[in-house]
CSV table of C-alpha atoms and ligand atoms in Angstrom, one decimal:
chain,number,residue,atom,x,y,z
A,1,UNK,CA,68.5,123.5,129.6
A,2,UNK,CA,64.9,122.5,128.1
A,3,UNK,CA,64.0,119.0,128.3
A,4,UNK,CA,61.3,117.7,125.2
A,5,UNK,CA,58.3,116.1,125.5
A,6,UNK,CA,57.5,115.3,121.8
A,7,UNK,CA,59.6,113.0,120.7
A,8,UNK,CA,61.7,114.8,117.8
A,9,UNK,CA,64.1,112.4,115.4
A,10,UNK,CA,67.6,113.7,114.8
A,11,UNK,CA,66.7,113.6,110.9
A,12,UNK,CA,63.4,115.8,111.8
A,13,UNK,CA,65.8,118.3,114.1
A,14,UNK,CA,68.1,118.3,111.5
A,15,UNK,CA,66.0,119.4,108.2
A,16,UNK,CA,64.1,121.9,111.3
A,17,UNK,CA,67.6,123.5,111.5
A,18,UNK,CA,68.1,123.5,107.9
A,19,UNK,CA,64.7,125.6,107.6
A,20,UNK,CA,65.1,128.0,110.2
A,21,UNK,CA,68.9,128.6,110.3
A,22,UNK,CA,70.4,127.2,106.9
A,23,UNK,CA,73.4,125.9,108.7
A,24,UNK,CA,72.7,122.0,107.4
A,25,UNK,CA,73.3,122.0,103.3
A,26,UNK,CA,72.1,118.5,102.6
A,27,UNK,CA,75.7,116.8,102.1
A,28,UNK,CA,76.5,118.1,106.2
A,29,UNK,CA,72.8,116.9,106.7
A,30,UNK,CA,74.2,113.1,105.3
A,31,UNK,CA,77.0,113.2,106.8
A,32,UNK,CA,75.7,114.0,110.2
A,33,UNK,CA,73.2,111.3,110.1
A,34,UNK,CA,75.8,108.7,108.7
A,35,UNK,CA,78.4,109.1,111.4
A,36,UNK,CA,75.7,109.0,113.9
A,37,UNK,CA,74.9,105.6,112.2
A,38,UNK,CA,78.2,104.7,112.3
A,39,UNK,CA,78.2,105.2,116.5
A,40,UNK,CA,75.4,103.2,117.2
A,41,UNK,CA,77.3,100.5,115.2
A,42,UNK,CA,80.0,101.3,117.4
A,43,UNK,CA,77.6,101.5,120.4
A,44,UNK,CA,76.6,97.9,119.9
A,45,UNK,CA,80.4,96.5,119.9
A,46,UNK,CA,80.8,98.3,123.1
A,47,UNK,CA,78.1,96.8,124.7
A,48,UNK,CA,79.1,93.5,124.0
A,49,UNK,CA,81.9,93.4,126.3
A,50,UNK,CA,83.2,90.6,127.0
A,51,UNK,CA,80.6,88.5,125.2
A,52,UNK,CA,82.2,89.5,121.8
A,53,UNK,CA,86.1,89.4,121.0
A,54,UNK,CA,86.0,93.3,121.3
A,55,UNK,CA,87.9,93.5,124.5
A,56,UNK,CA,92.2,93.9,125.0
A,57,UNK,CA,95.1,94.9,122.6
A,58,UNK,CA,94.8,94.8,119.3
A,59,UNK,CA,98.8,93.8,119.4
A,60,UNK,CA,99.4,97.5,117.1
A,61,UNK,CA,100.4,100.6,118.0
A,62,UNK,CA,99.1,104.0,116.5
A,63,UNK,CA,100.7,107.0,115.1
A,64,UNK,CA,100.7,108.5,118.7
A,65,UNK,CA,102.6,105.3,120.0
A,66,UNK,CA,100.0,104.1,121.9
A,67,UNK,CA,98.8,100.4,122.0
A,68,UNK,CA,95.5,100.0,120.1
A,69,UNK,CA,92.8,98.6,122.0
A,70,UNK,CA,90.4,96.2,119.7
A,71,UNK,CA,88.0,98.8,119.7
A,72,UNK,CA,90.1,101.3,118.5
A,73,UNK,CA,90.6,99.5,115.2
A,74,UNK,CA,86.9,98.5,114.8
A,75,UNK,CA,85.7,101.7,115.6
A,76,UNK,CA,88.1,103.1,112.9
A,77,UNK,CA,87.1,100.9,110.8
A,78,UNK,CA,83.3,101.5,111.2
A,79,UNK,CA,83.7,105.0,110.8
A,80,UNK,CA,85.9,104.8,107.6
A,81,UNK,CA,83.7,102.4,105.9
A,82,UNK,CA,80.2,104.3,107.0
A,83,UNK,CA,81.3,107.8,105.7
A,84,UNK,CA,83.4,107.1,102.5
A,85,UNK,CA,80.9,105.9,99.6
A,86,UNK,CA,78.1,108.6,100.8
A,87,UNK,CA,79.9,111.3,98.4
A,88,UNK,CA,79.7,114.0,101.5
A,89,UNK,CA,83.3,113.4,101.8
A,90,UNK,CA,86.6,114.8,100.7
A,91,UNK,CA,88.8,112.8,103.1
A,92,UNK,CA,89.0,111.7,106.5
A,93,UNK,CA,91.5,111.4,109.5
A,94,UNK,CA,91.5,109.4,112.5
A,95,UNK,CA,94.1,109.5,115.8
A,96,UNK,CA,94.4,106.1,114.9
A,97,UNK,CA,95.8,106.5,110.8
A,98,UNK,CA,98.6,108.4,110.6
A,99,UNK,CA,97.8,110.5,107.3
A,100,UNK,CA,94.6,111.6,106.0
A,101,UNK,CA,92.7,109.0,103.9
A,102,UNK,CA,91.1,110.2,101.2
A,103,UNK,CA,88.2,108.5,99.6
A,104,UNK,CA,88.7,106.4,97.0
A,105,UNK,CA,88.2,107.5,93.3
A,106,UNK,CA,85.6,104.8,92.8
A,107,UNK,CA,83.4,106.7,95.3
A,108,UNK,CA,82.0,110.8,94.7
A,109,UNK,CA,84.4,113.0,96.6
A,110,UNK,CA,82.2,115.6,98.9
A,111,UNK,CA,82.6,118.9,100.2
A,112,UNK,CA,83.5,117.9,103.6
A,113,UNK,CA,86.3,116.4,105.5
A,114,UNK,CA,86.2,114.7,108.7
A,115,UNK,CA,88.6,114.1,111.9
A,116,UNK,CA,87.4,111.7,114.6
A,117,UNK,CA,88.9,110.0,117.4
A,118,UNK,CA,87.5,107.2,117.0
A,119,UNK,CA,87.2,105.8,120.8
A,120,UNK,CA,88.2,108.4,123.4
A,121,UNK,CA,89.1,107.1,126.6
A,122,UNK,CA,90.4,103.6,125.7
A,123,UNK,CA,92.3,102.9,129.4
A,124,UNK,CA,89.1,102.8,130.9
A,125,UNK,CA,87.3,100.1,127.9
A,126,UNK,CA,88.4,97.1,129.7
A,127,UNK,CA,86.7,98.2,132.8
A,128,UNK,CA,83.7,99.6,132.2
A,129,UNK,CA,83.6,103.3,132.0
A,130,UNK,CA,82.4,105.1,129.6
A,131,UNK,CA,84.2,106.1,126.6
A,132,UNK,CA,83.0,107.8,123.7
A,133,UNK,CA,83.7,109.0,119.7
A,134,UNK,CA,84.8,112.2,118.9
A,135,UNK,CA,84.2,114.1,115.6
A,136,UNK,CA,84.8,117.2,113.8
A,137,UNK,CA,83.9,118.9,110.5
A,138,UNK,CA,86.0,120.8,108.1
A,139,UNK,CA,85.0,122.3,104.1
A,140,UNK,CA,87.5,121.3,101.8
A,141,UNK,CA,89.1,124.2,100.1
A,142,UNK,CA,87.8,125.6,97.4
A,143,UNK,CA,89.6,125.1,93.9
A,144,UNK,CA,89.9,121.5,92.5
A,145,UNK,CA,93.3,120.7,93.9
A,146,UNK,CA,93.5,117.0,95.3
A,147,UNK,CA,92.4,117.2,98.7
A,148,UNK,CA,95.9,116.8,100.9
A,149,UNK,CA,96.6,117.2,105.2
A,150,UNK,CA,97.6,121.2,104.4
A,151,UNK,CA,93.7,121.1,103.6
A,152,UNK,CA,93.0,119.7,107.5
A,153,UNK,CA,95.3,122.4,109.1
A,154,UNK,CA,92.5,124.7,109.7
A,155,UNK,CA,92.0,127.3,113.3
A,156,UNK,CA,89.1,125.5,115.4
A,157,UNK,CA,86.4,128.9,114.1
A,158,UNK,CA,86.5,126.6,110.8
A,159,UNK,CA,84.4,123.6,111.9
A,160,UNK,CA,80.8,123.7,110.3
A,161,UNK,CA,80.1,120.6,113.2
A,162,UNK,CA,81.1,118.9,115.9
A,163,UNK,CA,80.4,116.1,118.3
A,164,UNK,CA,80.5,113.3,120.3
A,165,UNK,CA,79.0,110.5,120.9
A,166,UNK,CA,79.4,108.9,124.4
A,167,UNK,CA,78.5,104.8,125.3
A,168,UNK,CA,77.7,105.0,129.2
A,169,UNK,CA,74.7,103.8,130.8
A,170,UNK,CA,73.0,105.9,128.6
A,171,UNK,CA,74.0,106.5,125.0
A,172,UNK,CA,73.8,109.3,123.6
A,173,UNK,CA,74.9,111.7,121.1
A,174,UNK,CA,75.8,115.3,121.5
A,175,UNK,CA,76.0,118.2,118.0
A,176,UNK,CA,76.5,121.3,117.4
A,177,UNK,CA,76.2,123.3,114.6
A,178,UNK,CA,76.9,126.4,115.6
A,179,UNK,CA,73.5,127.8,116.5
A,180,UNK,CA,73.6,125.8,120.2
A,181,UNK,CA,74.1,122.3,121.2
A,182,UNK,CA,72.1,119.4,121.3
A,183,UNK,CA,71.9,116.3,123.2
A,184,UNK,CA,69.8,112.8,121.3
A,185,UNK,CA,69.4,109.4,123.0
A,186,UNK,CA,69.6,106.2,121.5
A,187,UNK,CA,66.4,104.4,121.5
A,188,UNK,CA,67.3,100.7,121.3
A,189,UNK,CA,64.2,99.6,120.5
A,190,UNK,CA,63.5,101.7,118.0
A,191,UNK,CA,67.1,102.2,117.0
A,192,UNK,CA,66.6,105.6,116.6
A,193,UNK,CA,68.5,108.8,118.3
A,194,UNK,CA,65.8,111.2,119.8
A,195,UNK,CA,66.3,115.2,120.9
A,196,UNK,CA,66.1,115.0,124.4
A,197,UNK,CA,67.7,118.0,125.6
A,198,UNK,CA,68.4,121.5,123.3
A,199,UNK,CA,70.2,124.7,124.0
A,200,UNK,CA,72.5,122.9,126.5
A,201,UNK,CA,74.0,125.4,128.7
A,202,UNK,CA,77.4,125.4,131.0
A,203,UNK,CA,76.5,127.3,134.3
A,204,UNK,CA,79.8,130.4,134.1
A,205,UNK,CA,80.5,129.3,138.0
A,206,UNK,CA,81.2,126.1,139.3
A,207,UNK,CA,82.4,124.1,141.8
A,208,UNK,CA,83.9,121.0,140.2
A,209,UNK,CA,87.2,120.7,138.7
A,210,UNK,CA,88.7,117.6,136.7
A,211,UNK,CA,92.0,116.9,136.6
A,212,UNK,CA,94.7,114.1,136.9
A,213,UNK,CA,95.9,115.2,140.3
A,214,UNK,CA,98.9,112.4,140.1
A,215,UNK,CA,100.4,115.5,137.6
A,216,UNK,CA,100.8,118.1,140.3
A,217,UNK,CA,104.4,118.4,140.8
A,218,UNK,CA,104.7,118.6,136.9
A,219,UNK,CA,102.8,121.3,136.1
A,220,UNK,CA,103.6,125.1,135.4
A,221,UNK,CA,102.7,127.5,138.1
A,222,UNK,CA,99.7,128.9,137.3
A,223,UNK,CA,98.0,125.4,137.4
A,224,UNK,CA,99.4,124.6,140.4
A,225,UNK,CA,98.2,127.9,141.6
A,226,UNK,CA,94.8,127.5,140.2
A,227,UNK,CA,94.3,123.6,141.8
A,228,UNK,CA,95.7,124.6,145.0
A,229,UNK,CA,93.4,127.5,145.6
A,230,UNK,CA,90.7,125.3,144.6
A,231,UNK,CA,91.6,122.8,147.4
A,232,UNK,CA,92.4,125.4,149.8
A,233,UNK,CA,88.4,125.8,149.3
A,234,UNK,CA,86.4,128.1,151.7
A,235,UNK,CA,89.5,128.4,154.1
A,236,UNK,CA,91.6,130.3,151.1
A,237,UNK,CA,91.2,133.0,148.3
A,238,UNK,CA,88.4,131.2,146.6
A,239,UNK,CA,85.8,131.2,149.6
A,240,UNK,CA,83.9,127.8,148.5
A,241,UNK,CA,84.7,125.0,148.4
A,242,UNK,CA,85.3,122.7,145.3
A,243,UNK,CA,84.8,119.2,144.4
A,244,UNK,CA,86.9,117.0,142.3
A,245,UNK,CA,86.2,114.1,139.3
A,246,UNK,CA,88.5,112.5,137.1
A,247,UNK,CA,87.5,110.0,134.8
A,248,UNK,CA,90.1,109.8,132.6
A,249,UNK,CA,87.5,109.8,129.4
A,250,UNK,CA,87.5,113.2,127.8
A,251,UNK,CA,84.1,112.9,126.4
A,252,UNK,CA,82.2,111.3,129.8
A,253,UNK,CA,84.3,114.2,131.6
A,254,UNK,CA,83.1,117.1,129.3
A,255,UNK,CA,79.8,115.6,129.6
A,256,UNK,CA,79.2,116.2,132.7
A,257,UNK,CA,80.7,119.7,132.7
A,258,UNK,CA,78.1,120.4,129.9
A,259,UNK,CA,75.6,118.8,132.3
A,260,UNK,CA,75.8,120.4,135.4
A,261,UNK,CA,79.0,122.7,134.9
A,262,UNK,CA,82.5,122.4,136.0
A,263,UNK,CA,86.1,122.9,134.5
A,264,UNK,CA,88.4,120.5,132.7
A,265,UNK,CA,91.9,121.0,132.9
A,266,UNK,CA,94.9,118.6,131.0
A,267,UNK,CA,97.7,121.3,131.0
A,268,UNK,CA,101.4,121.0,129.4
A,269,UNK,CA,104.1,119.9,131.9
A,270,UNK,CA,107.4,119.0,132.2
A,271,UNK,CA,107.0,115.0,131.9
A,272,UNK,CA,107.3,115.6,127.9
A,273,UNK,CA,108.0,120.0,127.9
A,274,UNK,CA,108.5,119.8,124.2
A,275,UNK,CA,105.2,118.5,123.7
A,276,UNK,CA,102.4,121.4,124.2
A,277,UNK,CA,100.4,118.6,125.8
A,278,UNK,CA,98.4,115.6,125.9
A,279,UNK,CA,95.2,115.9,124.4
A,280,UNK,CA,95.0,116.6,120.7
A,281,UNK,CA,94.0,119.7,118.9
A,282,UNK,CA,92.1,118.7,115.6
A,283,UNK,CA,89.9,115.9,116.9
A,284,UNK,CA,90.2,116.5,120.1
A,285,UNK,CA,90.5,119.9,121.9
A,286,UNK,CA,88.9,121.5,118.7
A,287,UNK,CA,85.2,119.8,118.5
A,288,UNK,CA,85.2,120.0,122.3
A,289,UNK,CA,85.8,123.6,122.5
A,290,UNK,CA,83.2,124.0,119.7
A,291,UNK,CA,80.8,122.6,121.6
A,292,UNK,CA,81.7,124.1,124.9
A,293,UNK,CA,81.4,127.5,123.7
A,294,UNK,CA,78.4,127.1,121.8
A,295,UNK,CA,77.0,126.3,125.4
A,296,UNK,CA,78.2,129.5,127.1
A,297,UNK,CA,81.5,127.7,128.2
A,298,UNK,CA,84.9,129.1,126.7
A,299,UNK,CA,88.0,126.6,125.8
A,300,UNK,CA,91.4,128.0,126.2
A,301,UNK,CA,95.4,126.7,126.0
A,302,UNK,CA,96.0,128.5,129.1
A,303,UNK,CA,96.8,131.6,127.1
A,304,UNK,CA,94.5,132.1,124.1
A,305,UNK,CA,91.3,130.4,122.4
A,306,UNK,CA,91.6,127.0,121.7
A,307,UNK,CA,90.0,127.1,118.5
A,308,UNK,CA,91.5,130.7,117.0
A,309,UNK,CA,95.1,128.1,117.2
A,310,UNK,CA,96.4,127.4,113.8
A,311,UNK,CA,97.5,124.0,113.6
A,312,UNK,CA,100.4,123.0,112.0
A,313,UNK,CA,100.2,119.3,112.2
A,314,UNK,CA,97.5,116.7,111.9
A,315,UNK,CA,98.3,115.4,115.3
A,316,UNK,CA,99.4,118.3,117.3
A,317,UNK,CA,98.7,118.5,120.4
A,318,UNK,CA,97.6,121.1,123.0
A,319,UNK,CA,97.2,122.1,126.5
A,320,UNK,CA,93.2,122.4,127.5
A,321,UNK,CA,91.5,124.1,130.0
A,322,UNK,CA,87.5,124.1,129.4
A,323,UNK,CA,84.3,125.0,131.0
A,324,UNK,CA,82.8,126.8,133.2
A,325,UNK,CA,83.5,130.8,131.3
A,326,UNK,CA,84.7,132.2,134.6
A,327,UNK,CA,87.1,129.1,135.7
A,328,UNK,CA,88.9,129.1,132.5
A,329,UNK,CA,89.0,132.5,132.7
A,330,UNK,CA,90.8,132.6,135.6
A,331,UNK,CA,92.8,130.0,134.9
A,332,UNK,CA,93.7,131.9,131.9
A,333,UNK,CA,94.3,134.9,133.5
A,334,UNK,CA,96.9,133.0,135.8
A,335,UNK,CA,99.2,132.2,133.1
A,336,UNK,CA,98.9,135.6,131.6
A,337,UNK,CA,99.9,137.3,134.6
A,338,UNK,CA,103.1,135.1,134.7
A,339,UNK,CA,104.0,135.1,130.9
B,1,P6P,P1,95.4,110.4,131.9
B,1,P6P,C1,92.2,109.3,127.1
B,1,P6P,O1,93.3,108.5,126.9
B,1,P6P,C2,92.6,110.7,127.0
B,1,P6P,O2,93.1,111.0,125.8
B,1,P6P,C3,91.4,111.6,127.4
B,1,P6P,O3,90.2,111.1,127.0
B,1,P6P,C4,91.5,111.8,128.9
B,1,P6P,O4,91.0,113.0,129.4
B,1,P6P,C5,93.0,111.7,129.1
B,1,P6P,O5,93.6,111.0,128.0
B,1,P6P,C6,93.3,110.9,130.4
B,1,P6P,O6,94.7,111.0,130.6
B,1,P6P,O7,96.8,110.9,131.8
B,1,P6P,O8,94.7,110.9,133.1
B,1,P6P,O9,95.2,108.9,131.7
């Protein structure tokens, strides 16, 4: 992990990686800049709390069945309105929409589709923990079909970028490209995101899990396996012992495992069996898993690589276990053993 002196920009780090990798064509370039417009827009209705009327239910539900938080909707809507006259764009689609939405004809249509969760972790808005936006980016298919969801359903290895963006004390914005992962902070004064970390990296060993432990007696045996050996600590198989956090926001708790290392685990069980789990694949599971293995971590569904999946629906979910490469690994290698 190298920490920067000179202040670079994220449009300077963004036409460096253009130059010296290629992996930026100037449409991914604008896009990447306009959503991370869009979450400092959404940074600054966070903030506001309960001084603006961004707090509470918005009185909907979402495709998922969830109640949507006021936040949920205006980040949505930021996001939506940000990214769909900039002609980067193909279509869009959101945890919070039910079908894609594709930009209107009076706008360009771009090569790129995006998928964003538009406010992870909405339990914990209402009382101050961090939560955070979630984004992905798929090519639209070549040939000049329509764009359509069949267009979406593409294996995790597809993204050309990913990342988050996560309002805590600090806010800051996290990207990948595929050549490593980097980490910009807002500047408030200056309103500007600067590189202040690059070439993240996820230590293979830890000694932190997250998990919501109030799931145990749901889960498959080789989770409970797994957790239980990781309490049994340095008086069982493991031979350390292990800490636990839970913060019930997937971005703040993948943060910190892309920080200083650890292992996330949200597995299937039997609450809902014929759901393969909570967390979504295409905006969720997906751009984390990019970003995770592009630091040295690995991103599995207890069995195979998160992002080799095909999906076969917009809002499918998935079981996740990320992190640390030698915790999911084992983890992994659990569930193999008992299939
Ligand atoms: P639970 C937030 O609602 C979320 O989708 C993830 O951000 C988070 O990791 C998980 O659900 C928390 O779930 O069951 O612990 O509330």
């Amino acid at each position: 992990m190298s920490t920067l002196t000179k202040r670079v920009s994220l449009t300077q780090y963004l036409v460096e990686q253009q130059r010296h990798h290629g992996l930026i064509p100037s449409q991914l370039r604008l896009l990447i800049e306009v959503v991370a417009r869009a979450c400092k827009r959404i940074s600054i209705s966070v903030n506001k709390g309960a001084l603006g009327d961004v707090l509470g239910s918005a009185e909907t539900e979402n495709v998922q069945g969830e109640m949507q938080k006021k936040l949920d909707v205006i980040a949505n809507e930021v996001l939506i309105e940000a990214n769909e006259w900039g002609g980067h764009l193909a279509a869009m689609a959101s945890e919070e929409m039910e079908s894609i939405y594709v930009v209107p004809n009076r706008f360009p249509q771009g090569e790129y589709m995006l998928l964003f969760d538009p406010l992870d972790g909405s339990s914990n808005i209402d009382v101050n923990v961090s939560i955070g936006t979630i984004f992905s980016v798929l090519r639209k298919p070549e040939g000049g079909a329509a764009v359509s969801e069949a267009d979406f359903l593409q294996p995790g290895t597809a993204q050309a970028a990913a990342g988050y963006c996560i309002y805590g004390p600090q806010t800051t914005l996290v990207l990948t490209v595929g050549a490593g992962v980097a980490l910009f902070t807002l500047d408030r004064e200056q309103g500007s995101w600067v590189l202040t970390q690059d070439k993240l990296t996820i230590p293979e060993d830890t000694k932190e899990f997250a998990v919501n432990m109030s799931n145990l007696r749901h889960w498959a045996p080789p989770v409970t396996r797994y957790i239980e050996e990781c309490l049994s600590g340095s008086t069982g198989p493991r031979g350390k012992d292990f800490n636990m956090r839970w913060i019930a926001s997937m971005v703040a708790d993948v943060h910190r495992i892309l920080t200083r290392g650890g292992v996330f685990l949200y597995p299937w069980d039997k609450r809902e069996p014929e759901k393969a789990g909570k967390l979504r694949l295409m905006y969720e599971a997906n751009p984390m898993g990019f970003i995770v293995e592009q630091a040295g971590g690995a991103a599995t569904n207890g069995h195979t690589r998160i992002m080799e999946l095909q999906p076969t629906r917009l809002h499918e979910r998935v079981s996740v276990f990320m992190g640390s490469k030698n915790e999911v690994e084992r983890a992994t290698a659990y569930h193999q053993e008992a299939a």
